[in-house]
Amino acid sequence: MLLVLALLQAIVAAPPPAGTPQPPATIFAEPAALFIAACDANGDGRVTQAELTAGIARSYATAEGAATGSIGYIAFADWAQAWLGDRNALPSPFEVDRDGDNRITLAELQARFAQFFTRFDRDKDGVLTRAELITIRGAPAGDRYGIRKKR
């Protein structure tokens, strides 16, 4: 009996066979969507435009030079690293800097995120839910679980 239990435990604890690929993600979120979700101030799982505007202001205040009223592209990259997860995450400083002065103001950043808000708000009710902030995509044709057919 003990031998059977030991064998059963070894089978259960065994790792999956090597070479078994993980299925590709079919649900993902853009860095901007992750940031927007983090602006949910009251924890209700929904983000209003007011919560987003306040969240952007809080995050912008952490950027080096923000107290002067604008930040440079390097400071923006540092902001993106901290708040979007990567220095190269979108939005890029070039698309945020609407007046082309190589500086980013709080108003410019809030305007860009207002555009994201509008794009993500699929039902146009002025509130973003987690369902609106994720993107669902299918696997490419002929690609099942990350394995492409050999030709």
PDB file of C-alpha atoms in Angstrom:
ATOM      1  CA  MET A   1       0.000   0.000   0.000  1.00  0.00           C
ATOM      2  CA  LEU A   2       2.794   2.420   0.894  1.00  0.00           C
ATOM      3  CA  LEU A   3       4.556   1.602  -2.362  1.00  0.00           C
ATOM      4  CA  VAL A   4       1.416   2.461  -4.330  1.00  0.00           C
ATOM      5  CA  LEU A   5       1.050   5.796  -2.495  1.00  0.00           C
ATOM      6  CA  ALA A   6       4.716   6.637  -3.100  1.00  0.00           C
ATOM      7  CA  LEU A   7       4.377   5.888  -6.827  1.00  0.00           C
ATOM      8  CA  LEU A   8       1.164   7.910  -7.032  1.00  0.00           C
ATOM      9  CA  GLN A   9       2.851  10.880  -5.342  1.00  0.00           C
ATOM     10  CA  ALA A  10       5.802  10.664  -7.752  1.00  0.00           C
ATOM     11  CA  ILE A  11       3.439  10.715 -10.734  1.00  0.00           C
ATOM     12  CA  VAL A  12       1.492  13.712  -9.416  1.00  0.00           C
ATOM     13  CA  ALA A  13       4.672  15.656  -8.576  1.00  0.00           C
ATOM     14  CA  ALA A  14       6.336  14.958 -11.923  1.00  0.00           C
ATOM     15  CA  PRO A  15       6.844  18.055 -14.090  1.00  0.00           C
ATOM     16  CA  PRO A  16       5.156  18.239 -17.487  1.00  0.00           C
ATOM     17  CA  PRO A  17       7.112  16.673 -20.330  1.00  0.00           C
ATOM     18  CA  ALA A  18       9.874  18.862 -21.733  1.00  0.00           C
ATOM     19  CA  GLY A  19       9.093  20.530 -25.018  1.00  0.00           C
ATOM     20  CA  THR A  20       5.382  20.984 -24.328  1.00  0.00           C
ATOM     21  CA  PRO A  21       4.776  24.588 -25.382  1.00  0.00           C
ATOM     22  CA  GLN A  22       2.524  26.880 -23.458  1.00  0.00           C
ATOM     23  CA  PRO A  23      -0.475  27.952 -25.512  1.00  0.00           C
ATOM     24  CA  PRO A  24      -0.162  31.499 -26.865  1.00  0.00           C
ATOM     25  CA  ALA A  25      -1.990  34.188 -24.964  1.00  0.00           C
ATOM     26  CA  THR A  26      -5.358  35.049 -26.401  1.00  0.00           C
ATOM     27  CA  ILE A  27      -6.177  37.726 -23.846  1.00  0.00           C
ATOM     28  CA  PHE A  28      -3.772  40.570 -23.213  1.00  0.00           C
ATOM     29  CA  ALA A  29      -3.719  44.206 -22.140  1.00  0.00           C
ATOM     30  CA  GLU A  30      -1.835  47.139 -23.595  1.00  0.00           C
ATOM     31  CA  PRO A  31       0.470  48.981 -21.163  1.00  0.00           C
ATOM     32  CA  ALA A  32      -1.849  52.016 -21.343  1.00  0.00           C
ATOM     33  CA  ALA A  33      -4.800  49.804 -20.382  1.00  0.00           C
ATOM     34  CA  LEU A  34      -2.891  48.405 -17.401  1.00  0.00           C
ATOM     35  CA  PHE A  35      -2.115  51.950 -16.283  1.00  0.00           C
ATOM     36  CA  ILE A  36      -5.740  52.993 -16.658  1.00  0.00           C
ATOM     37  CA  ALA A  37      -6.888  50.002 -14.587  1.00  0.00           C
ATOM     38  CA  ALA A  38      -4.461  51.073 -11.838  1.00  0.00           C
ATOM     39  CA  CYS A  39      -6.232  54.456 -11.651  1.00  0.00           C
ATOM     40  CA  ASP A  40      -9.327  52.827 -10.118  1.00  0.00           C
ATOM     41  CA  ALA A  41      -9.239  54.963  -6.961  1.00  0.00           C
ATOM     42  CA  ASN A  42     -12.285  53.540  -5.195  1.00  0.00           C
ATOM     43  CA  GLY A  43     -11.606  49.880  -5.997  1.00  0.00           C
ATOM     44  CA  ASP A  44     -14.910  49.198  -7.730  1.00  0.00           C
ATOM     45  CA  GLY A  45     -13.321  47.623 -10.807  1.00  0.00           C
ATOM     46  CA  ARG A  46     -14.358  50.584 -12.953  1.00  0.00           C
ATOM     47  CA  VAL A  47     -12.391  53.678 -13.988  1.00  0.00           C
ATOM     48  CA  THR A  48     -14.053  57.016 -14.643  1.00  0.00           C
ATOM     49  CA  GLN A  49     -12.482  59.862 -16.582  1.00  0.00           C
ATOM     50  CA  ALA A  50     -12.088  61.749 -13.279  1.00  0.00           C
ATOM     51  CA  GLU A  51     -10.209  58.816 -11.710  1.00  0.00           C
ATOM     52  CA  LEU A  52      -7.965  58.584 -14.761  1.00  0.00           C
ATOM     53  CA  THR A  53      -7.230  62.315 -14.761  1.00  0.00           C
ATOM     54  CA  ALA A  54      -6.328  62.207 -11.054  1.00  0.00           C
ATOM     55  CA  GLY A  55      -4.226  59.047 -11.506  1.00  0.00           C
ATOM     56  CA  ILE A  56      -2.248  60.621 -14.321  1.00  0.00           C
ATOM     57  CA  ALA A  57      -1.616  63.704 -12.191  1.00  0.00           C
ATOM     58  CA  ARG A  58      -0.360  61.551  -9.293  1.00  0.00           C
ATOM     59  CA  SER A  59       1.956  59.548 -11.538  1.00  0.00           C
ATOM     60  CA  TYR A  60       3.185  62.602 -13.447  1.00  0.00           C
ATOM     61  CA  ALA A  61       4.137  64.290 -10.165  1.00  0.00           C
ATOM     62  CA  THR A  62       6.654  61.472  -9.589  1.00  0.00           C
ATOM     63  CA  ALA A  63       8.556  62.261 -12.800  1.00  0.00           C
ATOM     64  CA  GLU A  64      11.839  64.088 -12.500  1.00  0.00           C
ATOM     65  CA  GLY A  65      11.287  67.737 -13.354  1.00  0.00           C
ATOM     66  CA  ALA A  66       7.481  67.601 -13.180  1.00  0.00           C
ATOM     67  CA  ALA A  67       7.448  70.457 -10.664  1.00  0.00           C
ATOM     68  CA  THR A  68       8.721  72.750 -13.444  1.00  0.00           C
ATOM     69  CA  GLY A  69       5.568  72.087 -15.482  1.00  0.00           C
ATOM     70  CA  SER A  70       7.078  69.835 -18.139  1.00  0.00           C
ATOM     71  CA  ILE A  71       9.363  66.843 -18.442  1.00  0.00           C
ATOM     72  CA  GLY A  72      11.863  65.884 -21.129  1.00  0.00           C
ATOM     73  CA  TYR A  73      11.881  62.683 -23.118  1.00  0.00           C
ATOM     74  CA  ILE A  74      14.349  60.953 -20.785  1.00  0.00           C
ATOM     75  CA  ALA A  75      12.171  61.752 -17.773  1.00  0.00           C
ATOM     76  CA  PHE A  76       9.176  60.506 -19.785  1.00  0.00           C
ATOM     77  CA  ALA A  77      11.035  57.232 -20.439  1.00  0.00           C
ATOM     78  CA  ASP A  78      11.636  56.920 -16.688  1.00  0.00           C
ATOM     79  CA  TRP A  79       7.924  57.614 -16.114  1.00  0.00           C
ATOM     80  CA  ALA A  80       6.996  54.960 -18.698  1.00  0.00           C
ATOM     81  CA  GLN A  81       9.308  52.433 -17.024  1.00  0.00           C
ATOM     82  CA  ALA A  82       7.677  53.041 -13.650  1.00  0.00           C
ATOM     83  CA  TRP A  83       4.051  53.343 -14.737  1.00  0.00           C
ATOM     84  CA  LEU A  84       3.750  51.432 -18.038  1.00  0.00           C
ATOM     85  CA  GLY A  85       6.320  48.726 -17.336  1.00  0.00           C
ATOM     86  CA  ASP A  86       8.855  49.582 -20.042  1.00  0.00           C
ATOM     87  CA  ARG A  87      10.669  52.657 -21.344  1.00  0.00           C
ATOM     88  CA  ASN A  88       9.486  51.876 -24.864  1.00  0.00           C
ATOM     89  CA  ALA A  89       5.844  51.182 -24.007  1.00  0.00           C
ATOM     90  CA  LEU A  90       3.214  53.148 -25.852  1.00  0.00           C
ATOM     91  CA  PRO A  91       2.344  55.929 -25.824  1.00  0.00           C
ATOM     92  CA  SER A  92       5.698  57.174 -27.003  1.00  0.00           C
ATOM     93  CA  PRO A  93       6.883  60.646 -26.027  1.00  0.00           C
ATOM     94  CA  PHE A  94       6.589  61.675 -29.682  1.00  0.00           C
ATOM     95  CA  GLU A  95       2.851  61.028 -29.774  1.00  0.00           C
ATOM     96  CA  VAL A  96       2.279  62.682 -26.388  1.00  0.00           C
ATOM     97  CA  ASP A  97       4.310  65.835 -27.180  1.00  0.00           C
ATOM     98  CA  ARG A  98       1.638  67.451 -29.344  1.00  0.00           C
ATOM     99  CA  ASP A  99       3.352  70.826 -29.748  1.00  0.00           C
ATOM    100  CA  GLY A 100       6.719  69.288 -30.696  1.00  0.00           C
ATOM    101  CA  ASP A 101       8.765  71.242 -28.146  1.00  0.00           C
ATOM    102  CA  ASN A 102      10.535  68.086 -26.843  1.00  0.00           C
ATOM    103  CA  ARG A 103       8.816  68.571 -23.480  1.00  0.00           C
ATOM    104  CA  ILE A 104       5.731  66.835 -22.103  1.00  0.00           C
ATOM    105  CA  THR A 105       3.253  68.660 -19.916  1.00  0.00           C
ATOM    106  CA  LEU A 106       0.653  67.129 -17.644  1.00  0.00           C
ATOM    107  CA  ALA A 107      -2.051  68.467 -19.970  1.00  0.00           C
ATOM    108  CA  GLU A 108      -0.460  66.706 -22.974  1.00  0.00           C
ATOM    109  CA  LEU A 109      -0.242  63.411 -21.097  1.00  0.00           C
ATOM    110  CA  GLN A 110      -3.827  63.705 -19.897  1.00  0.00           C
ATOM    111  CA  ALA A 111      -5.006  64.536 -23.429  1.00  0.00           C
ATOM    112  CA  ARG A 112      -3.306  61.431 -24.839  1.00  0.00           C
ATOM    113  CA  PHE A 113      -4.828  59.209 -22.169  1.00  0.00           C
ATOM    114  CA  ALA A 114      -8.230  60.794 -22.784  1.00  0.00           C
ATOM    115  CA  GLN A 115      -7.899  59.459 -26.343  1.00  0.00           C
ATOM    116  CA  PHE A 116      -7.115  55.995 -24.961  1.00  0.00           C
ATOM    117  CA  PHE A 117     -10.134  56.297 -22.661  1.00  0.00           C
ATOM    118  CA  THR A 118     -12.392  57.070 -25.608  1.00  0.00           C
ATOM    119  CA  ARG A 119     -10.972  54.181 -27.660  1.00  0.00           C
ATOM    120  CA  PHE A 120     -11.319  51.630 -24.846  1.00  0.00           C
ATOM    121  CA  ASP A 121     -14.838  52.762 -23.852  1.00  0.00           C
ATOM    122  CA  ARG A 122     -16.618  50.381 -26.221  1.00  0.00           C
ATOM    123  CA  ASP A 123     -20.093  50.924 -24.821  1.00  0.00           C
ATOM    124  CA  LYS A 124     -19.568  54.703 -24.589  1.00  0.00           C
ATOM    125  CA  ASP A 125     -20.920  54.937 -21.034  1.00  0.00           C
ATOM    126  CA  GLY A 126     -18.024  57.047 -19.712  1.00  0.00           C
ATOM    127  CA  VAL A 127     -16.694  54.263 -17.487  1.00  0.00           C
ATOM    128  CA  LEU A 128     -14.038  51.675 -18.292  1.00  0.00           C
ATOM    129  CA  THR A 129     -14.416  48.122 -17.032  1.00  0.00           C
ATOM    130  CA  ARG A 130     -11.725  45.454 -16.992  1.00  0.00           C
ATOM    131  CA  ALA A 131     -13.501  43.746 -19.903  1.00  0.00           C
ATOM    132  CA  GLU A 132     -13.093  46.915 -21.984  1.00  0.00           C
ATOM    133  CA  LEU A 133      -9.402  47.184 -21.084  1.00  0.00           C
ATOM    134  CA  ILE A 134      -8.383  43.762 -22.363  1.00  0.00           C
ATOM    135  CA  THR A 135      -7.898  42.654 -25.934  1.00  0.00           C
ATOM    136  CA  ILE A 136      -8.868  39.214 -27.163  1.00  0.00           C
ATOM    137  CA  ARG A 137      -7.111  37.805 -30.168  1.00  0.00           C
ATOM    138  CA  GLY A 138      -7.170  34.466 -31.890  1.00  0.00           C
ATOM    139  CA  ALA A 139      -4.128  32.375 -32.675  1.00  0.00           C
ATOM    140  CA  PRO A 140      -2.684  32.960 -36.161  1.00  0.00           C
ATOM    141  CA  ALA A 141      -3.984  30.595 -38.839  1.00  0.00           C
ATOM    142  CA  GLY A 142      -2.203  27.249 -38.705  1.00  0.00           C
ATOM    143  CA  ASP A 143      -0.790  28.038 -35.257  1.00  0.00           C
ATOM    144  CA  ARG A 144      -2.224  25.921 -32.481  1.00  0.00           C
ATOM    145  CA  TYR A 145      -0.650  26.220 -29.051  1.00  0.00           C
ATOM    146  CA  GLY A 146       2.461  27.827 -30.496  1.00  0.00           C
ATOM    147  CA  ILE A 147       3.182  24.903 -32.831  1.00  0.00           C
ATOM    148  CA  ARG A 148       3.302  25.673 -36.508  1.00  0.00           C
ATOM    149  CA  LYS A 149       2.757  22.973 -39.069  1.00  0.00           C
ATOM    150  CA  LYS A 150       5.882  21.891 -40.878  1.00  0.00           C
ATOM    151  CA  ARG A 151       5.825  22.260 -44.620  1.00  0.00           C
TER     152      ARG A 151
END
